[in-house]
Tab-separated table of C-alpha atoms in Angstrom:
chain	number	residue	atom	x	y	z
A	1	UNK	CA	1.925	-0.746	23.699
A	2	UNK	CA	-1.755	-1.037	23.902
A	3	UNK	CA	-4.042	-0.038	20.980
A	4	UNK	CA	-3.635	3.744	21.532
A	5	UNK	CA	-5.583	5.438	18.844
A	6	UNK	CA	-4.881	8.863	17.859
A	7	UNK	CA	-7.345	11.594	19.174
A	8	UNK	CA	-9.320	13.391	16.473
A	9	UNK	CA	-11.304	16.490	16.717
A	10	UNK	CA	-14.760	16.862	15.307
A	11	UNK	CA	-14.979	19.037	12.143
A	12	UNK	CA	-17.337	19.164	9.093
A	13	UNK	CA	-14.613	17.377	7.151
A	14	UNK	CA	-14.858	14.294	9.196
A	15	UNK	CA	-17.538	12.625	7.033
A	16	UNK	CA	-15.166	12.701	4.162
A	17	UNK	CA	-12.461	11.007	6.287
A	18	UNK	CA	-14.755	8.450	7.710
A	19	UNK	CA	-16.073	7.503	4.358
A	20	UNK	CA	-12.550	6.980	3.063
A	21	UNK	CA	-11.876	4.701	6.316
A	22	UNK	CA	-14.998	2.845	5.438
A	23	UNK	CA	-13.768	2.165	1.732
A	24	UNK	CA	-10.263	1.337	2.926
A	25	UNK	CA	-11.648	-1.239	5.339
A	26	UNK	CA	-14.288	-2.772	3.117
A	27	UNK	CA	-12.484	-2.891	-0.251
A	28	UNK	CA	-10.801	-6.255	0.426
A	29	UNK	CA	-14.186	-7.748	1.678
A	30	UNK	CA	-16.267	-8.651	-1.613
A	31	UNK	CA	-13.814	-11.166	-2.952
A	32	UNK	CA	-11.143	-8.502	-3.395
A	33	UNK	CA	-13.344	-6.216	-5.136
A	34	UNK	CA	-12.569	-7.640	-8.684
A	35	UNK	CA	-15.895	-7.236	-10.298
A	36	UNK	CA	-17.331	-4.093	-11.976
A	37	UNK	CA	-20.113	-3.599	-9.697
A	38	UNK	CA	-18.155	-3.451	-6.552
A	39	UNK	CA	-15.418	-1.165	-8.065
A	40	UNK	CA	-18.352	1.162	-9.187
A	41	UNK	CA	-19.602	1.230	-5.629
A	42	UNK	CA	-16.236	2.086	-4.252
A	43	UNK	CA	-15.646	4.912	-6.844
A	44	UNK	CA	-18.936	6.163	-5.974
A	45	UNK	CA	-18.200	6.457	-2.246
A	46	UNK	CA	-14.768	7.897	-3.039
A	47	UNK	CA	-16.291	10.505	-5.362
A	48	UNK	CA	-18.848	11.506	-2.626
A	49	UNK	CA	-15.896	11.882	-0.091
A	50	UNK	CA	-13.938	13.763	-2.493
A	51	UNK	CA	-16.636	16.405	-2.744
A	52	UNK	CA	-16.540	17.018	0.977
A	53	UNK	CA	-12.666	16.334	1.199
A	54	UNK	CA	-10.907	18.938	3.693
A	55	UNK	CA	-8.713	21.394	2.210
A	56	UNK	CA	-7.890	23.578	5.294
A	57	UNK	CA	-4.550	21.642	6.082
A	58	UNK	CA	-3.290	21.604	2.566
A	59	UNK	CA	0.066	23.379	1.956
A	60	UNK	CA	2.079	24.423	-1.170
A	61	UNK	CA	3.698	21.007	-1.248
A	62	UNK	CA	0.421	19.120	-1.195
A	63	UNK	CA	-0.998	21.262	-4.150
A	64	UNK	CA	2.164	20.229	-6.233
A	65	UNK	CA	1.391	16.541	-5.345
A	66	UNK	CA	-2.039	16.996	-6.405
A	67	UNK	CA	-0.839	18.701	-9.662
A	68	UNK	CA	1.382	15.665	-10.368
A	69	UNK	CA	-1.701	13.441	-10.058
A	70	UNK	CA	-3.480	15.719	-12.265
A	71	UNK	CA	-0.874	15.218	-15.160
A	72	UNK	CA	-1.360	11.556	-14.993
A	73	UNK	CA	-5.273	12.009	-15.033
A	74	UNK	CA	-4.737	14.186	-18.105
A	75	UNK	CA	-2.758	11.436	-19.728
A	76	UNK	CA	-5.382	8.902	-19.059
A	77	UNK	CA	-8.040	11.190	-20.448
A	78	UNK	CA	-6.150	11.747	-23.740
A	79	UNK	CA	-5.515	7.909	-23.932
A	80	UNK	CA	-9.318	7.333	-23.443
A	81	UNK	CA	-10.155	9.806	-26.217
A	82	UNK	CA	-7.850	8.153	-28.582
A	83	UNK	CA	-9.138	4.525	-27.752
A	84	UNK	CA	-12.898	5.352	-27.682
A	85	UNK	CA	-13.147	7.966	-30.430
A	86	UNK	CA	-14.320	6.987	-34.073
A	87	UNK	CA	-11.916	9.691	-35.263
A	88	UNK	CA	-8.761	9.888	-32.844
A	89	UNK	CA	-6.395	12.735	-33.231
A	90	UNK	CA	-3.259	10.893	-33.160
A	91	UNK	CA	-3.881	7.026	-32.704
A	92	UNK	CA	-3.895	4.916	-35.826
A	93	UNK	CA	-7.126	2.856	-36.398
A	94	UNK	CA	-6.598	-0.699	-35.702
A	95	UNK	CA	-6.553	-2.772	-39.091
A	96	UNK	CA	-8.634	-5.571	-37.520
A	97	UNK	CA	-11.822	-3.497	-38.069
A	98	UNK	CA	-11.272	-3.124	-41.798
A	99	UNK	CA	-10.536	-6.900	-41.979
A	100	UNK	CA	-13.718	-7.612	-40.196
A	101	UNK	CA	-15.729	-5.331	-42.343
A	102	UNK	CA	-14.359	-6.834	-45.580
A	103	UNK	CA	-15.205	-10.281	-44.273
A	104	UNK	CA	-18.655	-9.710	-43.159
A	105	UNK	CA	-19.521	-7.272	-46.006
A	106	UNK	CA	-20.889	-4.560	-43.769
A	107	UNK	CA	-19.545	-1.285	-42.634
A	108	UNK	CA	-18.075	-1.263	-39.156
A	109	UNK	CA	-17.066	1.853	-37.238
A	110	UNK	CA	-13.263	1.513	-36.698
A	111	UNK	CA	-11.445	2.130	-33.467
A	112	UNK	CA	-7.849	2.322	-32.210
A	113	UNK	CA	-8.843	-0.387	-29.635
A	114	UNK	CA	-9.332	-3.996	-30.686
A	115	UNK	CA	-12.408	-4.217	-28.495
A	116	UNK	CA	-14.605	-1.348	-28.996
A	117	UNK	CA	-15.583	0.634	-25.823
A	118	UNK	CA	-13.754	-1.618	-23.537
A	119	UNK	CA	-11.620	1.204	-22.344
A	120	UNK	CA	-14.742	2.865	-20.697
A	121	UNK	CA	-15.627	-0.276	-18.941
A	122	UNK	CA	-12.075	-0.845	-17.802
A	123	UNK	CA	-11.675	2.537	-16.183
A	124	UNK	CA	-13.038	1.787	-12.898
A	125	UNK	CA	-9.982	0.287	-11.169
A	126	UNK	CA	-7.468	3.108	-12.195
A	127	UNK	CA	-10.211	5.703	-11.497
A	128	UNK	CA	-10.587	4.240	-8.026
A	129	UNK	CA	-6.900	4.355	-7.382
A	130	UNK	CA	-6.665	8.008	-8.344
A	131	UNK	CA	-9.477	8.881	-6.197
A	132	UNK	CA	-7.928	6.997	-3.325
A	133	UNK	CA	-4.497	8.502	-3.591
A	134	UNK	CA	-6.133	12.133	-3.882
A	135	UNK	CA	-8.243	11.566	-0.720
A	136	UNK	CA	-5.167	10.235	0.965
A	137	UNK	CA	-3.315	13.392	0.319
A	138	UNK	CA	-6.385	15.805	1.293
A	139	UNK	CA	-7.410	13.815	4.433
A	140	UNK	CA	-3.812	12.756	5.406
A	141	UNK	CA	-2.635	16.437	5.524
A	142	UNK	CA	-3.810	16.215	9.018
A	143	UNK	CA	-1.602	14.129	11.240
A	144	UNK	CA	-4.587	12.785	13.402
A	145	UNK	CA	-6.611	11.699	10.295
A	146	UNK	CA	-3.417	10.215	8.797
A	147	UNK	CA	-2.771	8.051	11.753
A	148	UNK	CA	-6.396	6.903	11.853
A	149	UNK	CA	-6.028	5.668	8.258
A	150	UNK	CA	-3.031	3.600	9.203
A	151	UNK	CA	-4.723	2.207	12.246
A	152	UNK	CA	-7.851	1.413	10.011
A	153	UNK	CA	-5.661	-0.504	7.503
A	154	UNK	CA	-3.715	-2.479	10.247
A	155	UNK	CA	-6.831	-3.426	12.249
A	156	UNK	CA	-8.913	-4.426	9.171
A	157	UNK	CA	-5.862	-6.437	7.818
A	158	UNK	CA	-5.645	-8.269	11.070
A	159	UNK	CA	-9.426	-9.125	10.862
A	160	UNK	CA	-9.215	-10.316	7.390
A	161	UNK	CA	-6.215	-12.420	8.184
A	162	UNK	CA	-8.024	-13.921	11.110
A	163	UNK	CA	-10.952	-14.674	9.033
A	164	UNK	CA	-8.782	-16.343	6.402
A	165	UNK	CA	-7.110	-18.681	9.015
A	166	UNK	CA	-10.403	-19.567	10.623
A	167	UNK	CA	-12.194	-20.339	7.410
A	168	UNK	CA	-9.142	-22.367	6.151
A	169	UNK	CA	-9.291	-24.524	9.270
A	170	UNK	CA	-13.194	-24.822	9.338
A	171	UNK	CA	-14.217	-24.934	5.567
A	172	UNK	CA	-11.149	-24.633	3.290
A	173	UNK	CA	-13.426	-25.098	0.219
A	174	UNK	CA	-15.385	-21.854	0.659
A	175	UNK	CA	-14.511	-17.982	0.239
A	176	UNK	CA	-17.286	-16.213	2.084
A	177	UNK	CA	-20.502	-17.696	0.574
A	178	UNK	CA	-18.930	-18.965	-2.604
A	179	UNK	CA	-17.158	-22.148	-3.530
A	180	UNK	CA	-13.348	-21.988	-3.740
A	181	UNK	CA	-12.246	-22.991	-7.220
A	182	UNK	CA	-8.533	-22.871	-6.995
A	183	UNK	CA	-5.674	-22.703	-4.208
A	184	UNK	CA	-7.373	-25.371	-1.991
A	185	UNK	CA	-4.212	-25.858	-0.007
A	186	UNK	CA	-3.658	-22.059	0.737
A	187	UNK	CA	-5.180	-19.299	2.791
A	188	UNK	CA	-6.553	-16.582	0.634
A	189	UNK	CA	-8.807	-14.746	3.018
A	190	UNK	CA	-11.408	-12.867	1.188
A	191	UNK	CA	-9.397	-12.768	-1.968
A	192	UNK	CA	-9.422	-15.142	-4.708
A	193	UNK	CA	-5.651	-15.185	-5.574
A	194	UNK	CA	-3.227	-16.386	-2.955
A	195	UNK	CA	-0.464	-14.050	-4.376
A	196	UNK	CA	-2.503	-10.917	-3.640
A	197	UNK	CA	-3.669	-12.349	-0.339
A	198	UNK	CA	0.038	-12.944	0.709
A	199	UNK	CA	1.083	-9.203	-0.262
A	200	UNK	CA	-1.980	-7.835	1.556
A	201	UNK	CA	-1.281	-9.801	4.597
A	202	UNK	CA	2.456	-9.093	4.386
A	203	UNK	CA	1.784	-5.316	3.957
A	204	UNK	CA	-0.500	-5.263	7.037
A	205	UNK	CA	2.392	-7.145	9.004
A	206	UNK	CA	4.773	-4.338	7.970
A	207	UNK	CA	2.410	-1.783	9.329
A	208	UNK	CA	1.857	-3.583	12.638
A	209	UNK	CA	5.484	-4.134	13.145
A	210	UNK	CA	6.302	-0.470	12.581
A	211	UNK	CA	3.489	0.654	14.957
A	212	UNK	CA	4.854	-1.714	17.647
A	213	UNK	CA	8.432	-0.559	17.314
A	214	UNK	CA	7.419	3.042	17.357
A	215	UNK	CA	5.534	2.548	20.492
A	216	UNK	CA	8.461	0.554	22.117
A	217	UNK	CA	10.810	3.405	20.974
A	218	UNK	CA	8.728	6.019	22.633
A	219	UNK	CA	8.864	4.268	25.910
A	220	UNK	CA	12.662	4.385	25.939
A	221	UNK	CA	15.084	7.309	26.614
A	222	UNK	CA	15.234	9.968	23.944
A	223	UNK	CA	18.958	9.371	23.121
A	224	UNK	CA	20.261	6.377	21.367
A	225	UNK	CA	19.074	2.893	22.707
A	226	UNK	CA	21.306	1.237	25.241
A	227	UNK	CA	21.280	-2.191	23.990
A	228	UNK	CA	22.646	-3.675	27.073
A	229	UNK	CA	19.866	-2.393	29.134
A	230	UNK	CA	17.245	-3.045	26.539
A	231	UNK	CA	16.038	-6.450	27.868
A	232	UNK	CA	15.474	-4.812	31.398
A	233	UNK	CA	13.550	-1.846	29.921
A	234	UNK	CA	11.406	-4.171	27.730
A	235	UNK	CA	10.489	-6.289	30.742
A	236	UNK	CA	9.159	-3.278	32.424
A	237	UNK	CA	6.311	-3.023	29.842
A	238	UNK	CA	3.109	-4.657	31.308
A	239	UNK	CA	2.250	-7.813	29.490
A	240	UNK	CA	-1.407	-6.767	28.816
A	241	UNK	CA	-0.075	-3.808	26.904
A	242	UNK	CA	1.964	-6.198	24.535
A	243	UNK	CA	-0.380	-8.828	23.850
A	244	UNK	CA	-3.033	-7.046	21.485
A	245	UNK	CA	-0.562	-5.680	18.832
A	246	UNK	CA	1.753	-8.578	18.903
A	247	UNK	CA	-1.094	-11.003	18.469
A	248	UNK	CA	-2.414	-8.925	15.520
A	249	UNK	CA	1.214	-9.122	13.983
A	250	UNK	CA	1.347	-12.754	14.503
A	251	UNK	CA	-1.997	-13.313	12.860
A	252	UNK	CA	-1.018	-11.375	9.817
A	253	UNK	CA	2.343	-13.260	9.631
A	254	UNK	CA	0.708	-16.555	9.987
A	255	UNK	CA	-1.967	-15.871	7.297
A	256	UNK	CA	0.811	-14.669	5.150
A	257	UNK	CA	2.927	-17.898	5.372
A	258	UNK	CA	-0.205	-19.983	4.965
A	259	UNK	CA	-0.964	-18.436	1.471
A	260	UNK	CA	2.162	-20.358	0.367
A	261	UNK	CA	2.997	-17.589	-2.156
A	262	UNK	CA	6.668	-17.391	-2.903
A	263	UNK	CA	7.041	-13.859	-3.989
A	264	UNK	CA	4.435	-12.605	-1.538
A	265	UNK	CA	6.123	-13.964	1.408
A	266	UNK	CA	9.701	-13.360	0.416
A	267	UNK	CA	9.172	-9.612	-0.669
A	268	UNK	CA	7.025	-8.966	2.628
A	269	UNK	CA	9.779	-10.361	4.633
A	270	UNK	CA	12.344	-8.008	2.946
A	271	UNK	CA	10.178	-5.232	3.322
A	272	UNK	CA	9.835	-5.827	7.150
A	273	UNK	CA	13.603	-6.276	7.321
A	274	UNK	CA	14.555	-3.031	5.490
A	275	UNK	CA	11.867	-0.877	7.223
A	276	UNK	CA	13.063	-1.995	10.647
A	277	UNK	CA	16.544	-0.983	9.981
A	278	UNK	CA	15.396	2.354	8.555
A	279	UNK	CA	13.303	2.972	11.659
A	280	UNK	CA	16.007	2.152	14.178
A	281	UNK	CA	18.977	3.530	11.955
A	282	UNK	CA	19.790	6.343	14.414
A	283	UNK	CA	19.970	3.983	17.335
A	284	UNK	CA	22.320	1.328	15.745
A	285	UNK	CA	25.961	1.303	16.345
A	286	UNK	CA	28.013	3.422	13.683
A	287	UNK	CA	29.529	1.606	10.612
A	288	UNK	CA	28.563	-1.905	11.413
A	289	UNK	CA	25.155	-1.261	12.792
A	290	UNK	CA	23.090	-1.338	9.683
A	291	UNK	CA	24.734	-4.495	8.541
A	292	UNK	CA	24.116	-6.255	11.815
A	293	UNK	CA	20.496	-5.308	11.732
A	294	UNK	CA	20.055	-6.521	8.185
A	295	UNK	CA	21.928	-9.690	8.820
A	296	UNK	CA	19.762	-10.381	11.996
A	297	UNK	CA	16.662	-9.716	10.123
A	298	UNK	CA	17.703	-12.129	7.357
A	299	UNK	CA	18.320	-14.758	10.028
A	300	UNK	CA	14.915	-14.134	11.652
A	301	UNK	CA	13.310	-14.339	8.291
A	302	UNK	CA	14.895	-17.656	7.580
A	303	UNK	CA	13.884	-18.966	10.989
A	304	UNK	CA	10.109	-17.985	10.142
A	305	UNK	CA	10.345	-19.551	6.816
A	306	UNK	CA	11.300	-22.798	8.549
A	307	UNK	CA	8.713	-22.576	11.407
A	308	UNK	CA	5.824	-21.262	9.684
A	309	UNK	CA	6.501	-21.322	5.932
A	310	UNK	CA	7.391	-24.998	5.340
A	311	UNK	CA	5.137	-25.084	2.184
A	312	UNK	CA	6.710	-21.915	0.976
A	313	UNK	CA	10.192	-23.240	1.267
A	314	UNK	CA	9.167	-26.431	-0.580
A	315	UNK	CA	7.680	-24.501	-3.519
A	316	UNK	CA	11.023	-22.711	-3.810
A	317	UNK	CA	12.804	-25.950	-3.745
A	318	UNK	CA	10.611	-27.581	-6.358
A	319	UNK	CA	9.732	-24.468	-8.746
A	320	UNK	CA	12.448	-22.030	-8.138
A	321	UNK	CA	11.753	-18.272	-8.151
A	322	UNK	CA	9.615	-17.855	-11.136
A	323	UNK	CA	7.489	-20.150	-13.182
A	324	UNK	CA	8.769	-20.946	-16.778
A	325	UNK	CA	5.244	-20.369	-18.250
A	326	UNK	CA	5.218	-16.831	-16.579
A	327	UNK	CA	8.570	-15.859	-18.344
A	328	UNK	CA	7.090	-17.119	-21.724
A	329	UNK	CA	3.974	-14.861	-21.188
A	330	UNK	CA	6.202	-11.904	-20.512
A	331	UNK	CA	8.007	-12.620	-23.735
A	332	UNK	CA	4.544	-12.781	-25.584
A	333	UNK	CA	3.637	-9.563	-23.985
A	334	UNK	CA	6.671	-7.754	-25.216
A	335	UNK	CA	5.644	-8.767	-28.706
A	336	UNK	CA	2.238	-7.153	-28.134
A	337	UNK	CA	4.164	-3.980	-27.005
A	338	UNK	CA	6.449	-3.906	-29.942
A	339	UNK	CA	3.384	-4.136	-32.408
A	340	UNK	CA	1.359	-1.480	-30.623
A	341	UNK	CA	3.942	0.865	-29.043
A	342	UNK	CA	2.297	4.182	-28.977
A	343	UNK	CA	-1.415	3.582	-27.920
A	344	UNK	CA	-1.457	-0.035	-27.130
A	345	UNK	CA	-4.366	-2.386	-27.946
A	346	UNK	CA	-6.804	-0.703	-25.499
A	347	UNK	CA	-7.325	-0.539	-21.929
A	348	UNK	CA	-8.552	-3.758	-20.484
A	349	UNK	CA	-8.075	-5.716	-23.728
A	350	UNK	CA	-5.105	-7.996	-22.766
A	351	UNK	CA	-7.300	-11.161	-22.638
A	352	UNK	CA	-8.259	-10.735	-26.259
A	353	UNK	CA	-4.852	-9.432	-27.507
A	354	UNK	CA	-2.866	-12.202	-26.044
A	355	UNK	CA	-4.090	-15.405	-27.911
A	356	UNK	CA	-2.480	-14.446	-31.152
A	357	UNK	CA	0.859	-13.904	-29.450
A	358	UNK	CA	0.713	-16.878	-27.171
A	359	UNK	CA	3.994	-18.829	-26.997
A	360	UNK	CA	3.913	-22.468	-27.951
A	361	UNK	CA	5.949	-23.038	-24.876
A	362	UNK	CA	3.208	-22.111	-22.647
A	363	UNK	CA	0.844	-25.083	-21.417
A	364	UNK	CA	-2.516	-25.172	-23.422
A	365	UNK	CA	-4.342	-25.542	-20.181
A	366	UNK	CA	-5.863	-22.246	-18.799
A	367	UNK	CA	-6.761	-18.864	-20.114
A	368	UNK	CA	-4.122	-16.060	-19.699
A	369	UNK	CA	-6.391	-13.020	-18.862
A	370	UNK	CA	-3.436	-11.165	-17.192
A	371	UNK	CA	0.178	-10.863	-18.088
A	372	UNK	CA	1.277	-11.488	-14.418
A	373	UNK	CA	3.381	-8.337	-14.757
A	374	UNK	CA	1.522	-5.077	-14.277
A	375	UNK	CA	4.075	-2.824	-15.862
A	376	UNK	CA	4.093	-5.006	-19.046
A	377	UNK	CA	0.319	-5.245	-19.266
A	378	UNK	CA	-0.159	-1.532	-18.763
A	379	UNK	CA	2.400	-0.949	-21.633
A	380	UNK	CA	0.443	-3.467	-23.859
A	381	UNK	CA	-2.920	-1.768	-22.993
A	382	UNK	CA	-2.168	1.944	-23.159
A	383	UNK	CA	1.175	2.272	-24.938
A	384	UNK	CA	4.612	3.019	-23.894
A	385	UNK	CA	4.277	6.787	-23.510
A	386	UNK	CA	1.399	6.741	-20.809
A	387	UNK	CA	3.097	3.738	-19.144
A	388	UNK	CA	6.290	5.921	-18.943
A	389	UNK	CA	4.413	8.773	-17.472
A	390	UNK	CA	2.901	6.466	-14.772
A	391	UNK	CA	6.478	5.125	-14.083
A	392	UNK	CA	7.682	8.634	-13.613
A	393	UNK	CA	4.798	9.234	-11.241
A	394	UNK	CA	5.918	6.068	-9.206
A	395	UNK	CA	9.462	7.439	-9.259
A	396	UNK	CA	8.393	10.859	-7.982
A	397	UNK	CA	6.197	9.250	-5.374
A	398	UNK	CA	8.912	7.005	-3.937
A	399	UNK	CA	11.187	10.070	-4.006
A	400	UNK	CA	8.986	12.219	-1.896
A	401	UNK	CA	8.304	9.328	0.591
A	402	UNK	CA	12.102	8.802	0.793
A	403	UNK	CA	12.621	12.445	1.623
A	404	UNK	CA	9.889	12.128	4.206
A	405	UNK	CA	11.483	9.131	5.894
A	406	UNK	CA	14.900	10.767	6.066
A	407	UNK	CA	13.714	14.222	7.012
A	408	UNK	CA	10.795	13.757	9.401
A	409	UNK	CA	11.509	13.586	13.186
A	410	UNK	CA	7.989	12.967	14.279
A	411	UNK	CA	5.409	10.572	12.626
A	412	UNK	CA	8.270	8.936	10.776
A	413	UNK	CA	6.273	5.730	10.745
A	414	UNK	CA	3.626	7.104	8.349
A	415	UNK	CA	5.903	7.940	5.341
A	416	UNK	CA	8.079	4.892	6.058
A	417	UNK	CA	4.910	2.572	6.062
A	418	UNK	CA	3.800	4.036	2.848
A	419	UNK	CA	7.354	3.748	1.258
A	420	UNK	CA	7.582	0.138	2.505
A	421	UNK	CA	4.260	-1.007	1.197
A	422	UNK	CA	4.551	0.906	-2.028
A	423	UNK	CA	7.925	-0.678	-2.714
A	424	UNK	CA	6.486	-4.118	-1.845
A	425	UNK	CA	3.470	-3.854	-3.965
A	426	UNK	CA	5.520	-2.331	-6.831
A	427	UNK	CA	7.960	-5.260	-6.890
A	428	UNK	CA	5.313	-7.856	-6.548
A	429	UNK	CA	3.260	-6.387	-9.213
A	430	UNK	CA	6.388	-6.883	-11.565
A	431	UNK	CA	5.903	-10.442	-11.126
A	432	UNK	CA	2.059	-10.679	-10.727
A	433	UNK	CA	-0.869	-8.363	-10.617
A	434	UNK	CA	-1.483	-7.289	-7.036
A	435	UNK	CA	-1.969	-3.660	-7.997
A	436	UNK	CA	-4.677	-4.614	-10.530
A	437	UNK	CA	-6.823	-5.919	-7.685
A	438	UNK	CA	-8.880	-3.046	-6.071
A	439	UNK	CA	-9.288	-4.933	-2.898
A	440	UNK	CA	-5.524	-4.294	-2.208
A	441	UNK	CA	-4.988	-1.230	-4.457
A	442	UNK	CA	-7.592	1.148	-3.008
A	443	UNK	CA	-6.474	0.757	0.804
A	444	UNK	CA	-2.878	1.159	-0.108
A	445	UNK	CA	-3.151	3.862	-2.587
A	446	UNK	CA	-4.923	5.765	0.110
A	447	UNK	CA	-1.915	5.009	2.356
A	448	UNK	CA	0.438	6.175	-0.380
A	449	UNK	CA	-1.453	9.570	-0.593
A	450	UNK	CA	-1.313	9.811	3.382
A	451	UNK	CA	2.318	9.004	3.296
A	452	UNK	CA	3.127	11.711	0.559
A	453	UNK	CA	1.133	14.239	2.592
A	454	UNK	CA	2.995	13.402	5.784
A	455	UNK	CA	6.392	13.540	4.168
A	456	UNK	CA	6.887	17.304	4.765
A	457	UNK	CA	7.928	18.904	8.012
A	458	UNK	CA	5.162	20.836	9.930
A	459	UNK	CA	5.694	24.621	10.067
A	460	UNK	CA	6.434	26.031	13.425
A	461	UNK	CA	3.682	28.243	14.787
A	462	UNK	CA	0.982	26.603	12.793
A	463	UNK	CA	-1.810	24.757	14.517
A	464	UNK	CA	-0.753	21.522	13.102
A	465	UNK	CA	2.725	22.003	14.679
A	466	UNK	CA	1.128	22.884	17.975
A	467	UNK	CA	-1.033	19.697	17.865
A	468	UNK	CA	1.882	17.483	17.112
A	469	UNK	CA	3.752	18.989	20.176
A	470	UNK	CA	0.710	18.225	22.417
A	471	UNK	CA	0.602	14.659	21.066
A	472	UNK	CA	4.404	14.225	21.139
A	473	UNK	CA	4.686	15.549	24.781
A	474	UNK	CA	1.676	13.524	25.888
A	475	UNK	CA	3.335	10.352	24.591
A	476	UNK	CA	6.666	11.438	25.965
A	477	UNK	CA	6.143	12.922	29.430
A	478	UNK	CA	9.511	12.129	30.561
A	479	UNK	CA	11.072	13.945	27.758
A	480	UNK	CA	8.852	17.000	28.312
A	481	UNK	CA	9.750	17.124	32.116
A	482	UNK	CA	13.463	16.891	31.261
A	483	UNK	CA	13.260	19.667	28.631
A	484	UNK	CA	11.414	21.910	31.039
A	485	UNK	CA	14.458	21.375	33.471
A	486	UNK	CA	12.394	19.489	36.114
A	487	UNK	CA	13.199	16.155	37.732
A	488	UNK	CA	11.103	13.479	35.894
A	489	UNK	CA	10.788	11.469	39.118
A	490	UNK	CA	9.447	14.041	41.509
A	491	UNK	CA	7.697	16.700	39.369
A	492	UNK	CA	4.738	16.397	37.109
A	493	UNK	CA	4.736	19.047	34.290
A	494	UNK	CA	1.402	20.210	32.838
A	495	UNK	CA	0.736	19.870	29.306
A	496	UNK	CA	0.960	23.543	28.386
A	497	UNK	CA	4.196	23.949	30.145
A	498	UNK	CA	5.754	20.938	28.398
A	499	UNK	CA	4.564	22.174	25.072
A	500	UNK	CA	5.933	25.646	25.733
A	501	UNK	CA	9.267	24.219	26.928
A	502	UNK	CA	9.597	21.813	24.012
A	503	UNK	CA	8.593	24.478	21.536
A	504	UNK	CA	11.279	26.882	22.991
A	505	UNK	CA	13.874	23.999	22.741
A	506	UNK	CA	13.203	23.616	19.153
A	507	UNK	CA	13.456	27.242	18.159
């Protein structure tokens, strides 16, 4: 269970892959990449990587995925034209411009957006997400590069979690080199918002847990796990090979609980329970096995909440599941959508559109610059049609990932990690704005792309299939020897013989 990184062969496409790894690891660093300068830099890096992106491993299914992304890009392009143009094709001009012109007595060029040209400046974050998922598909078409990206997210996430805990213990009033202005009693890592930090650390914990379980499963016999003998087989694993990944998982979990985020912690634990059950579903007893696994997972999660998440539990007791002010903000956002259903108020204009609709039941303190629900804010900004198109894209992505989870025999952990984190981030963004923070969105949109690319079975006879067999037999020498018909205790089978025997057994 040591940090066994996948082998990767040199090719001229590797600079694009390593540039993607650099962006994935670095995006959370500059305060979650919430300012325009950092987002522009990541878009530049991703754009350069896309120019040199590898295409040799792409297949027909990958081309269809890219075509689906292209449809969403076309929807964004049309929306931008309507919101930026002085003479839009279909969008009605917002009446505030005529009212302002009459009050000032000077002509003002009208626009469909309530803030002129704001859509152009707000395009950076969705553009970075689109570039990340496209690169995830192209780079992740190779299983070696796909696994590398999974490891980059896991290791960088553990590093950020360690920094968050250390900085909270040493100097809790600082984030990097800036003063911390909110969430003084919570770990936020390099993020400004504790809810985003909780989702990020929780997502990384999900990845670490799946990598550990996959490695443990590879050390056990090929057929169903013998649960009675499992403690003896686990005891045979050298402790030094267990320490590093388990320590990384514990660091991510500790940082997640120390954020004191209710939804972030709760949904992360739920993602870990469900993904563990899915990964081990074939090894569980029939009929009752899944329910036992889910029940055991809930018991462990409750134990962790009591042991590490005391402040999270107290927030549940005192504030419930959702703040009342947040519910009132959602109602106000629905009124914005009702008044601007087709093209919205303009991309990135929520902070200006919200005040006239602000509910009197919301506290007068603070400025609501986000709706705390990404789907609702998206619909208010760009209109219901484009929001529905993006929602259809999410449904399609989750369907493809589910197909990969239930059809892949090897590398199941890649689409499963993507599906688990995609579901986690989507559910949390319905209650907050995690996917609007580029420091979280860029790494995990890249992971979503990698998961999509690895959701299809590798063709027999292809070079990628042979590479998978070499890696699989290298990791499972006992199985290779058994398939070759040799005694695994007395005879060592060469890699080429193992691959040939294993290939013949699959045909």
